[in-house]
PDB file of C-alpha atoms in Angstrom:
ATOM      1  CA  MET A   1      13.923  -4.176 -34.460  1.00  0.00           C
ATOM      2  CA  LYS A   2      12.022  -3.500 -31.225  1.00  0.00           C
ATOM      3  CA  HIS A   3      11.664  -7.233 -30.544  1.00  0.00           C
ATOM      4  CA  LEU A   4      15.393  -7.739 -31.142  1.00  0.00           C
ATOM      5  CA  ARG A   5      16.204  -4.935 -28.688  1.00  0.00           C
ATOM      6  CA  HIS A   6      13.923  -6.541 -26.098  1.00  0.00           C
ATOM      7  CA  LEU A   7      15.688  -9.886 -26.574  1.00  0.00           C
ATOM      8  CA  ILE A   8      19.119  -8.287 -26.112  1.00  0.00           C
ATOM      9  CA  GLU A   9      17.949  -6.399 -23.008  1.00  0.00           C
ATOM     10  CA  TYR A  10      16.395  -9.600 -21.666  1.00  0.00           C
ATOM     11  CA  GLY A  11      19.632 -11.532 -22.167  1.00  0.00           C
ATOM     12  CA  LEU A  12      21.688  -8.868 -20.403  1.00  0.00           C
ATOM     13  CA  PHE A  13      19.166  -8.720 -17.570  1.00  0.00           C
ATOM     14  CA  ARG A  14      19.336 -12.497 -17.082  1.00  0.00           C
ATOM     15  CA  VAL A  15      23.138 -12.312 -16.899  1.00  0.00           C
ATOM     16  CA  VAL A  16      22.990  -9.507 -14.311  1.00  0.00           C
ATOM     17  CA  LEU A  17      20.345 -11.423 -12.365  1.00  0.00           C
ATOM     18  CA  PHE A  18      22.501 -14.555 -12.367  1.00  0.00           C
ATOM     19  CA  PHE A  19      25.461 -12.672 -10.903  1.00  0.00           C
ATOM     20  CA  PHE A  20      23.274 -10.891  -8.332  1.00  0.00           C
ATOM     21  CA  ASP A  21      21.882 -14.248  -7.215  1.00  0.00           C
ATOM     22  CA  SER A  22      25.239 -16.038  -7.172  1.00  0.00           C
ATOM     23  CA  LEU A  23      27.836 -13.551  -5.959  1.00  0.00           C
ATOM     24  CA  PRO A  24      28.337 -12.531  -2.304  1.00  0.00           C
ATOM     25  CA  TYR A  25      26.023  -9.808  -1.055  1.00  0.00           C
ATOM     26  CA  THR A  26      28.876  -7.437  -0.165  1.00  0.00           C
ATOM     27  CA  PHE A  27      30.294  -7.693  -3.682  1.00  0.00           C
ATOM     28  CA  THR A  28      26.947  -7.032  -5.380  1.00  0.00           C
ATOM     29  CA  CYS A  29      26.469  -3.996  -3.129  1.00  0.00           C
ATOM     30  CA  MET A  30      29.895  -2.732  -4.178  1.00  0.00           C
ATOM     31  CA  VAL A  31      28.904  -3.123  -7.837  1.00  0.00           C
ATOM     32  CA  ALA A  32      25.592  -1.358  -7.169  1.00  0.00           C
ATOM     33  CA  ARG A  33      27.360   1.571  -5.505  1.00  0.00           C
ATOM     34  CA  GLY A  34      29.743   1.769  -8.455  1.00  0.00           C
ATOM     35  CA  ALA A  35      26.811   1.906 -10.870  1.00  0.00           C
ATOM     36  CA  ALA A  36      25.219   4.626  -8.730  1.00  0.00           C
ATOM     37  CA  ASN A  37      28.454   6.622  -8.850  1.00  0.00           C
ATOM     38  CA  VAL A  38      28.463   6.459 -12.656  1.00  0.00           C
ATOM     39  CA  TRP A  39      24.828   7.561 -12.776  1.00  0.00           C
ATOM     40  CA  TRP A  40      25.545  10.370 -10.301  1.00  0.00           C
ATOM     41  CA  LEU A  41      28.481  11.567 -12.374  1.00  0.00           C
ATOM     42  CA  PHE A  42      26.452  11.926 -15.569  1.00  0.00           C
ATOM     43  CA  ASP A  43      23.028  12.963 -14.254  1.00  0.00           C
ATOM     44  CA  ARG A  44      23.819  16.513 -13.229  1.00  0.00           C
ATOM     45  CA  LYS A  45      20.135  17.424 -13.085  1.00  0.00           C
ATOM     46  CA  ARG A  46      19.376  14.840 -10.380  1.00  0.00           C
ATOM     47  CA  GLN A  47      22.410  15.972  -8.405  1.00  0.00           C
ATOM     48  CA  ILE A  48      20.982  19.473  -8.247  1.00  0.00           C
ATOM     49  CA  VAL A  49      17.427  18.309  -7.507  1.00  0.00           C
ATOM     50  CA  GLY A  50      18.635  16.014  -4.724  1.00  0.00           C
ATOM     51  CA  ARG A  51      20.854  18.646  -3.116  1.00  0.00           C
ATOM     52  CA  ASP A  52      18.187  21.350  -3.316  1.00  0.00           C
ATOM     53  CA  ASN A  53      15.508  19.044  -1.882  1.00  0.00           C
ATOM     54  CA  VAL A  54      17.682  18.205   1.120  1.00  0.00           C
ATOM     55  CA  ILE A  55      18.273  21.910   1.737  1.00  0.00           C
ATOM     56  CA  ARG A  56      14.600  22.741   1.317  1.00  0.00           C
ATOM     57  CA  SER A  57      13.617  20.059   3.814  1.00  0.00           C
ATOM     58  CA  GLY A  58      15.761  21.791   6.441  1.00  0.00           C
ATOM     59  CA  ILE A  59      17.621  18.580   7.226  1.00  0.00           C
ATOM     60  CA  GLU A  60      20.873  20.186   6.058  1.00  0.00           C
ATOM     61  CA  THR A  61      21.567  23.780   5.031  1.00  0.00           C
ATOM     62  CA  ASP A  62      25.177  23.502   3.891  1.00  0.00           C
ATOM     63  CA  PRO A  63      25.205  22.786   0.102  1.00  0.00           C
ATOM     64  CA  LYS A  64      28.234  20.447   0.271  1.00  0.00           C
ATOM     65  CA  LYS A  65      26.748  18.388   3.094  1.00  0.00           C
ATOM     66  CA  ALA A  66      23.351  18.360   1.372  1.00  0.00           C
ATOM     67  CA  ARG A  67      24.999  17.098  -1.815  1.00  0.00           C
ATOM     68  CA  ALA A  68      26.750  14.346   0.166  1.00  0.00           C
ATOM     69  CA  ILE A  69      23.401  13.219   1.608  1.00  0.00           C
ATOM     70  CA  ALA A  70      21.837  13.176  -1.864  1.00  0.00           C
ATOM     71  CA  LYS A  71      24.754  11.127  -3.234  1.00  0.00           C
ATOM     72  CA  LYS A  72      24.492   8.590  -0.406  1.00  0.00           C
ATOM     73  CA  ALA A  73      20.776   8.390  -1.146  1.00  0.00           C
ATOM     74  CA  ALA A  74      21.663   7.431  -4.734  1.00  0.00           C
ATOM     75  CA  HIS A  75      23.880   4.643  -3.356  1.00  0.00           C
ATOM     76  CA  HIS A  76      21.008   3.585  -1.120  1.00  0.00           C
ATOM     77  CA  MET A  77      18.561   3.279  -4.010  1.00  0.00           C
ATOM     78  CA  ALA A  78      21.025   1.097  -5.920  1.00  0.00           C
ATOM     79  CA  ILE A  79      21.387  -1.179  -2.892  1.00  0.00           C
ATOM     80  CA  VAL A  80      17.577  -1.333  -2.579  1.00  0.00           C
ATOM     81  CA  VAL A  81      17.590  -3.104  -5.948  1.00  0.00           C
ATOM     82  CA  VAL A  82      20.162  -5.635  -4.704  1.00  0.00           C
ATOM     83  CA  GLU A  83      18.268  -6.218  -1.450  1.00  0.00           C
ATOM     84  CA  SER A  84      14.979  -6.682  -3.271  1.00  0.00           C
ATOM     85  CA  LEU A  85      16.520  -9.220  -5.642  1.00  0.00           C
ATOM     86  CA  ARG A  86      18.178 -11.071  -2.745  1.00  0.00           C
ATOM     87  CA  SER A  87      15.355 -10.810  -0.206  1.00  0.00           C
ATOM     88  CA  LYS A  88      14.369 -14.436  -0.778  1.00  0.00           C
ATOM     89  CA  ASP A  89      17.674 -15.368   0.881  1.00  0.00           C
ATOM     90  CA  PHE A  90      16.241 -14.464   4.281  1.00  0.00           C
ATOM     91  CA  LEU A  91      12.528 -13.719   3.949  1.00  0.00           C
ATOM     92  CA  SER A  92      11.842 -17.310   2.929  1.00  0.00           C
ATOM     93  CA  ASP A  93      13.070 -18.497   6.331  1.00  0.00           C
ATOM     94  CA  GLU A  94      10.599 -19.100   9.128  1.00  0.00           C
ATOM     95  CA  ASP A  95      12.830 -17.236  11.581  1.00  0.00           C
ATOM     96  CA  THR A  96      13.759 -13.739  10.371  1.00  0.00           C
ATOM     97  CA  THR A  97      15.013 -12.328  13.680  1.00  0.00           C
ATOM     98  CA  ASP A  98      18.580 -12.044  12.343  1.00  0.00           C
ATOM     99  CA  HIS A  99      17.360  -9.728   9.601  1.00  0.00           C
ATOM    100  CA  LEU A 100      14.229  -7.963  10.836  1.00  0.00           C
ATOM    101  CA  VAL A 101      13.463  -5.851  13.891  1.00  0.00           C
ATOM    102  CA  LEU A 102       9.731  -5.270  14.211  1.00  0.00           C
ATOM    103  CA  ASP A 103       7.904  -2.357  15.794  1.00  0.00           C
ATOM    104  CA  ILE A 104       4.319  -3.088  14.764  1.00  0.00           C
ATOM    105  CA  LYS A 105       1.678  -1.305  16.813  1.00  0.00           C
ATOM    106  CA  PRO A 106      -0.744  -3.720  18.550  1.00  0.00           C
ATOM    107  CA  ASP A 107      -3.863  -2.436  16.772  1.00  0.00           C
ATOM    108  CA  VAL A 108      -2.153  -2.807  13.383  1.00  0.00           C
ATOM    109  CA  LEU A 109      -0.931  -6.320  14.206  1.00  0.00           C
ATOM    110  CA  ALA A 110      -4.456  -7.299  15.256  1.00  0.00           C
ATOM    111  CA  VAL A 111      -5.781  -6.221  11.849  1.00  0.00           C
ATOM    112  CA  MET A 112      -2.978  -8.073  10.050  1.00  0.00           C
ATOM    113  CA  GLN A 113      -3.830 -11.275  11.883  1.00  0.00           C
ATOM    114  CA  ASP A 114      -7.587 -10.967  11.315  1.00  0.00           C
ATOM    115  CA  PRO A 115      -8.589 -13.069   8.262  1.00  0.00           C
ATOM    116  CA  GLU A 116     -11.732 -10.958   7.840  1.00  0.00           C
ATOM    117  CA  GLN A 117      -9.915  -7.617   7.685  1.00  0.00           C
ATOM    118  CA  SER A 118      -8.137  -5.821   4.883  1.00  0.00           C
ATOM    119  CA  LEU A 119      -5.588  -3.066   5.523  1.00  0.00           C
ATOM    120  CA  ILE A 120      -4.333  -0.011   3.637  1.00  0.00           C
ATOM    121  CA  ILE A 121      -0.598   0.476   4.229  1.00  0.00           C
ATOM    122  CA  ALA A 122       0.698   3.912   3.219  1.00  0.00           C
ATOM    123  CA  SER A 123       4.420   4.491   2.849  1.00  0.00           C
ATOM    124  CA  GLY A 124       7.032   6.504   0.972  1.00  0.00           C
ATOM    125  CA  HIS A 125      10.231   5.960  -0.977  1.00  0.00           C
ATOM    126  CA  PHE A 126      12.241   5.561   2.213  1.00  0.00           C
ATOM    127  CA  GLY A 127      14.342   2.590   3.287  1.00  0.00           C
ATOM    128  CA  ASN A 128      13.358  -0.592   1.468  1.00  0.00           C
ATOM    129  CA  TRP A 129       9.614  -0.655   0.888  1.00  0.00           C
ATOM    130  CA  GLU A 130       9.981  -3.861  -1.164  1.00  0.00           C
ATOM    131  CA  VAL A 131      11.309  -5.803   1.830  1.00  0.00           C
ATOM    132  CA  ALA A 132       8.447  -4.465   3.956  1.00  0.00           C
ATOM    133  CA  GLY A 133       5.918  -5.628   1.363  1.00  0.00           C
ATOM    134  CA  HIS A 134       7.482  -9.071   1.198  1.00  0.00           C
ATOM    135  CA  TRP A 135       7.370  -9.451   4.987  1.00  0.00           C
ATOM    136  CA  VAL A 136       3.755  -8.281   5.223  1.00  0.00           C
ATOM    137  CA  SER A 137       2.746 -10.894   2.639  1.00  0.00           C
ATOM    138  CA  ARG A 138       3.448 -13.560   5.272  1.00  0.00           C
ATOM    139  CA  PHE A 139       0.049 -12.658   6.728  1.00  0.00           C
ATOM    140  CA  LYS A 140      -1.980 -12.445   3.509  1.00  0.00           C
ATOM    141  CA  PRO A 141      -1.550 -11.370  -0.134  1.00  0.00           C
ATOM    142  CA  VAL A 142      -0.372  -7.820  -0.836  1.00  0.00           C
ATOM    143  CA  ALA A 143      -1.213  -5.684  -3.858  1.00  0.00           C
ATOM    144  CA  GLY A 144       0.752  -2.578  -4.737  1.00  0.00           C
ATOM    145  CA  VAL A 145       1.017  -0.090  -7.568  1.00  0.00           C
ATOM    146  CA  THR A 146       4.087  -0.619  -9.743  1.00  0.00           C
ATOM    147  CA  ARG A 147       5.350   0.870 -12.966  1.00  0.00           C
ATOM    148  CA  THR A 148       5.215  -1.639 -15.829  1.00  0.00           C
ATOM    149  CA  MET A 149       8.575  -2.292 -17.488  1.00  0.00           C
ATOM    150  CA  ASN A 150       8.964  -1.134 -21.089  1.00  0.00           C
ATOM    151  CA  ASN A 151      10.349  -4.575 -21.921  1.00  0.00           C
ATOM    152  CA  PRO A 152       7.609  -7.254 -21.525  1.00  0.00           C
ATOM    153  CA  LEU A 153      10.183 -10.053 -21.218  1.00  0.00           C
ATOM    154  CA  ILE A 154      11.860  -8.377 -18.244  1.00  0.00           C
ATOM    155  CA  GLU A 155       8.441  -7.510 -16.818  1.00  0.00           C
ATOM    156  CA  SER A 156       7.566 -11.221 -16.826  1.00  0.00           C
ATOM    157  CA  ILE A 157      10.673 -12.095 -14.772  1.00  0.00           C
ATOM    158  CA  VAL A 158      10.021  -9.316 -12.252  1.00  0.00           C
ATOM    159  CA  LYS A 159       6.401 -10.449 -11.794  1.00  0.00           C
ATOM    160  CA  LYS A 160       7.449 -14.064 -11.217  1.00  0.00           C
ATOM    161  CA  ARG A 161      10.003 -13.084  -8.583  1.00  0.00           C
ATOM    162  CA  LYS A 162       7.547 -10.853  -6.732  1.00  0.00           C
ATOM    163  CA  SER A 163       4.785 -13.463  -6.841  1.00  0.00           C
ATOM    164  CA  ARG A 164       6.892 -15.758  -4.637  1.00  0.00           C
ATOM    165  CA  PHE A 165       6.002 -13.449  -1.773  1.00  0.00           C
ATOM    166  CA  ARG A 166       2.278 -13.268  -2.590  1.00  0.00           C
ATOM    167  CA  PHE A 167       2.752  -9.787  -4.001  1.00  0.00           C
ATOM    168  CA  ARG A 168       0.413  -8.760  -6.814  1.00  0.00           C
ATOM    169  CA  PRO A 169       1.464  -5.721  -8.883  1.00  0.00           C
ATOM    170  CA  ILE A 170      -1.164  -3.243 -10.069  1.00  0.00           C
ATOM    171  CA  PRO A 171      -0.148  -1.263 -13.193  1.00  0.00           C
ATOM    172  CA  LYS A 172       0.584   2.354 -12.276  1.00  0.00           C
ATOM    173  CA  HIS A 173      -1.351   3.862 -15.179  1.00  0.00           C
ATOM    174  CA  ASP A 174      -4.455   1.675 -14.878  1.00  0.00           C
ATOM    175  CA  SER A 175      -7.239   4.222 -14.360  1.00  0.00           C
ATOM    176  CA  ASN A 176      -9.738   1.683 -13.026  1.00  0.00           C
ATOM    177  CA  MET A 177     -10.324   2.548  -9.352  1.00  0.00           C
ATOM    178  CA  GLY A 178     -12.150  -0.753  -8.962  1.00  0.00           C
ATOM    179  CA  ARG A 179      -8.748  -2.469  -8.859  1.00  0.00           C
ATOM    180  CA  PHE A 180      -8.209  -1.085  -5.341  1.00  0.00           C
ATOM    181  CA  LEU A 181     -11.716  -1.909  -4.140  1.00  0.00           C
ATOM    182  CA  GLU A 182     -11.296  -5.484  -5.354  1.00  0.00           C
ATOM    183  CA  VAL A 183      -8.172  -5.901  -3.228  1.00  0.00           C
ATOM    184  CA  LEU A 184      -9.970  -4.618  -0.130  1.00  0.00           C
ATOM    185  CA  GLU A 185     -13.071  -6.717  -0.802  1.00  0.00           C
ATOM    186  CA  ASN A 186     -10.824  -9.793  -0.977  1.00  0.00           C
ATOM    187  CA  LYS A 187      -9.559  -8.989   2.556  1.00  0.00           C
ATOM    188  CA  GLU A 188      -6.028  -8.450   1.266  1.00  0.00           C
ATOM    189  CA  PHE A 189      -3.467  -5.736   1.999  1.00  0.00           C
ATOM    190  CA  LEU A 190      -3.148  -2.708  -0.253  1.00  0.00           C
ATOM    191  CA  ALA A 191       0.287  -1.044  -0.124  1.00  0.00           C
ATOM    192  CA  LEU A 192       0.490   2.476  -1.561  1.00  0.00           C
ATOM    193  CA  LEU A 193       3.436   4.873  -1.899  1.00  0.00           C
ATOM    194  CA  PHE A 194       2.010   8.369  -1.603  1.00  0.00           C
ATOM    195  CA  ASP A 195       5.058  10.657  -1.659  1.00  0.00           C
ATOM    196  CA  GLN A 196       5.603  11.398  -5.340  1.00  0.00           C
ATOM    197  CA  HIS A 197       4.353  14.547  -7.067  1.00  0.00           C
ATOM    198  CA  ALA A 198       0.635  14.015  -7.733  1.00  0.00           C
ATOM    199  CA  GLY A 199       0.142  16.967 -10.060  1.00  0.00           C
ATOM    200  CA  GLU A 200      -3.411  18.142 -10.615  1.00  0.00           C
ATOM    201  CA  TYR A 201      -4.790  14.936  -9.085  1.00  0.00           C
ATOM    202  CA  GLY A 202      -3.260  15.615  -5.684  1.00  0.00           C
ATOM    203  CA  MET A 203      -3.904  17.834  -2.710  1.00  0.00           C
ATOM    204  CA  MET A 204      -1.437  20.466  -1.523  1.00  0.00           C
ATOM    205  CA  ILE A 205      -0.162  19.281   1.865  1.00  0.00           C
ATOM    206  CA  ASP A 206       2.892  20.501   3.763  1.00  0.00           C
ATOM    207  CA  PHE A 207       5.926  18.226   3.470  1.00  0.00           C
ATOM    208  CA  PHE A 208       8.845  19.457   5.582  1.00  0.00           C
ATOM    209  CA  GLY A 209       7.010  22.772   5.872  1.00  0.00           C
ATOM    210  CA  HIS A 210       6.464  23.320   2.138  1.00  0.00           C
ATOM    211  CA  PRO A 211       3.249  22.551   0.193  1.00  0.00           C
ATOM    212  CA  ALA A 212       3.547  19.530  -2.096  1.00  0.00           C
ATOM    213  CA  SER A 213       0.928  17.892  -4.309  1.00  0.00           C
ATOM    214  CA  THR A 214       0.128  14.646  -2.489  1.00  0.00           C
ATOM    215  CA  PHE A 215      -1.818  11.604  -3.681  1.00  0.00           C
ATOM    216  CA  LYS A 216      -5.256  11.337  -2.061  1.00  0.00           C
ATOM    217  CA  THR A 217      -5.775   7.625  -2.750  1.00  0.00           C
ATOM    218  CA  PRO A 218      -4.929   6.168   0.711  1.00  0.00           C
ATOM    219  CA  PRO A 219      -7.174   8.499   2.765  1.00  0.00           C
ATOM    220  CA  MET A 220      -9.918   8.476   0.118  1.00  0.00           C
ATOM    221  CA  LEU A 221     -10.135   4.679   0.211  1.00  0.00           C
ATOM    222  CA  HIS A 222     -10.082   4.747   4.008  1.00  0.00           C
ATOM    223  CA  LEU A 223     -12.929   7.255   4.223  1.00  0.00           C
ATOM    224  CA  VAL A 224     -15.063   5.573   1.553  1.00  0.00           C
ATOM    225  CA  THR A 225     -14.601   1.936   2.593  1.00  0.00           C
ATOM    226  CA  ARG A 226     -13.726   2.411   6.298  1.00  0.00           C
ATOM    227  CA  THR A 227     -10.824   0.029   5.768  1.00  0.00           C
ATOM    228  CA  PRO A 228      -8.151   0.453   8.480  1.00  0.00           C
ATOM    229  CA  LEU A 229      -5.199   2.635   7.443  1.00  0.00           C
ATOM    230  CA  CYS A 230      -1.676   2.941   8.836  1.00  0.00           C
ATOM    231  CA  PHE A 231       1.728   4.343   7.911  1.00  0.00           C
ATOM    232  CA  ALA A 232       4.702   1.981   7.648  1.00  0.00           C
ATOM    233  CA  SER A 233       8.429   2.282   7.030  1.00  0.00           C
ATOM    234  CA  CYS A 234      11.323  -0.142   6.602  1.00  0.00           C
ATOM    235  CA  ARG A 235      14.724   1.333   7.502  1.00  0.00           C
ATOM    236  CA  ARG A 236      18.021  -0.430   6.857  1.00  0.00           C
ATOM    237  CA  ILE A 237      19.941  -0.752  10.120  1.00  0.00           C
ATOM    238  CA  GLY A 238      22.742  -3.009   8.866  1.00  0.00           C
ATOM    239  CA  PRO A 239      23.726  -5.245   5.940  1.00  0.00           C
ATOM    240  CA  MET A 240      20.520  -7.118   5.030  1.00  0.00           C
ATOM    241  CA  LYS A 241      18.992  -6.051   8.346  1.00  0.00           C
ATOM    242  CA  PHE A 242      15.942  -3.807   8.625  1.00  0.00           C
ATOM    243  CA  LYS A 243      13.588  -2.253  11.134  1.00  0.00           C
ATOM    244  CA  ILE A 244       9.933  -2.295  10.115  1.00  0.00           C
ATOM    245  CA  CYS A 245       7.758   0.221  11.965  1.00  0.00           C
ATOM    246  CA  THR A 246       4.123   1.207  11.743  1.00  0.00           C
ATOM    247  CA  SER A 247       2.031   3.998  13.146  1.00  0.00           C
ATOM    248  CA  SER A 248      -1.083   3.152  15.099  1.00  0.00           C
ATOM    249  CA  LEU A 249      -4.223   2.872  12.999  1.00  0.00           C
ATOM    250  CA  ILE A 250      -5.295   6.270  11.729  1.00  0.00           C
ATOM    251  CA  HIS A 251      -8.771   7.182  12.934  1.00  0.00           C
ATOM    252  CA  GLN A 252     -10.420  10.094  11.160  1.00  0.00           C
ATOM    253  CA  PRO A 253     -14.145  10.445  11.850  1.00  0.00           C
ATOM    254  CA  ARG A 254     -16.141  11.890   8.979  1.00  0.00           C
ATOM    255  CA  SER A 255     -16.695  15.571   9.688  1.00  0.00           C
ATOM    256  CA  GLY A 256     -18.990  16.217   6.760  1.00  0.00           C
ATOM    257  CA  ASN A 257     -16.209  18.122   4.984  1.00  0.00           C
ATOM    258  CA  LYS A 258     -14.415  15.613   2.764  1.00  0.00           C
ATOM    259  CA  ASN A 259     -11.518  17.911   1.868  1.00  0.00           C
ATOM    260  CA  GLU A 260     -10.764  18.698   5.498  1.00  0.00           C
ATOM    261  CA  ASP A 261     -10.832  14.997   6.366  1.00  0.00           C
ATOM    262  CA  LEU A 262      -8.440  14.224   3.507  1.00  0.00           C
ATOM    263  CA  LYS A 263      -6.104  17.037   4.569  1.00  0.00           C
ATOM    264  CA  ALA A 264      -6.040  15.791   8.157  1.00  0.00           C
ATOM    265  CA  ILE A 265      -5.098  12.253   7.136  1.00  0.00           C
ATOM    266  CA  LEU A 266      -2.533  13.311   4.533  1.00  0.00           C
ATOM    267  CA  GLY A 267      -0.981  15.718   7.025  1.00  0.00           C
ATOM    268  CA  SER A 268      -0.606  12.868   9.511  1.00  0.00           C
ATOM    269  CA  LEU A 269       0.947  10.586   6.872  1.00  0.00           C
ATOM    270  CA  ASN A 270       3.403  13.266   5.750  1.00  0.00           C
ATOM    271  CA  ARG A 271       4.474  13.913   9.345  1.00  0.00           C
ATOM    272  CA  ASP A 272       5.040  10.189   9.884  1.00  0.00           C
ATOM    273  CA  LEU A 273       7.149  10.049   6.724  1.00  0.00           C
ATOM    274  CA  GLU A 274       9.154  13.119   7.779  1.00  0.00           C
ATOM    275  CA  ALA A 275       9.900  11.498  11.150  1.00  0.00           C
ATOM    276  CA  ALA A 276      11.110   8.329   9.418  1.00  0.00           C
ATOM    277  CA  ILE A 277      13.335  10.286   7.010  1.00  0.00           C
ATOM    278  CA  ARG A 278      14.950  12.270   9.830  1.00  0.00           C
ATOM    279  CA  LYS A 279      16.202   9.005  11.350  1.00  0.00           C
ATOM    280  CA  ASP A 280      18.382   8.472   8.268  1.00  0.00           C
ATOM    281  CA  PRO A 281      18.088  11.061   5.472  1.00  0.00           C
ATOM    282  CA  THR A 282      20.438   9.040   3.249  1.00  0.00           C
ATOM    283  CA  GLN A 283      17.704   6.429   2.763  1.00  0.00           C
ATOM    284  CA  TYR A 284      15.204   8.725   1.039  1.00  0.00           C
ATOM    285  CA  LEU A 285      14.599   9.373  -2.668  1.00  0.00           C
ATOM    286  CA  TRP A 286      15.777  12.978  -2.774  1.00  0.00           C
ATOM    287  CA  GLY A 287      16.280  12.910  -6.543  1.00  0.00           C
ATOM    288  CA  HIS A 288      12.528  13.113  -7.200  1.00  0.00           C
ATOM    289  CA  ARG A 289      11.069  16.590  -7.831  1.00  0.00           C
ATOM    290  CA  ARG A 290       8.698  16.503  -4.864  1.00  0.00           C
ATOM    291  CA  TRP A 291       8.116  20.261  -4.844  1.00  0.00           C
ATOM    292  CA  ARG A 292       7.217  21.934  -8.131  1.00  0.00           C
ATOM    293  CA  ASP A 293       6.663  25.580  -7.133  1.00  0.00           C
TER     294      ASP A 293
END
């Protein structure tokens, strides 16, 4: 029965994928927004979480306006799926100037272009992180943590599409830390999203002025391996047009107090993410329960 369900899901997914690949971009975005509206209508819990998170961040204090931001963010996430599926339409071209505006700090660009250097790229669920990862893979292979699909047939398709951009997924629940070290030893890029609730494994760091459990992996790897670390974001600035920005390389000398060093780096990353979100709050994943107190 489970195999039959997987086959049915796979068939439906292939049909959806065919239409997403074949139909005009504006039409697929309209369909995606419609699907997001249906989800928004029925998922009352996420409506409340999204609205309350916007208010807690201080970006908007009026509940109606905060709810509107959270709803637009739901539309945004649906369009992220469309953009990620269609990114080959423009990222495969040699000239991407019609679709990408780049603000890459010189020290980060130097590391990207150095064949003997790896790089840890920390980001959040803002804008389209998939497009950013695909663009970065022009320099060298990129590995990133992804959640494995419940359906292995669909998982196979997703992996094949991502591999076209030299992107290698690392299973989210693989507990082997050596997977990250291997990427860095191979002089590849390691892209990590650090802004989801980390639970007992995280460190409490202020996010929009409120403590939130934050993943320690990016700064820990930086401190242990001395691999360069930066923050990056990819904000949509028009239909299939994005601005990719990075911070300068983060330099945190070892003070002898590991926890203080981790806090300093995570605080810097959270502030960079906050600044990116403030540029367009409708492009952030407000529906996630970032704060749990």
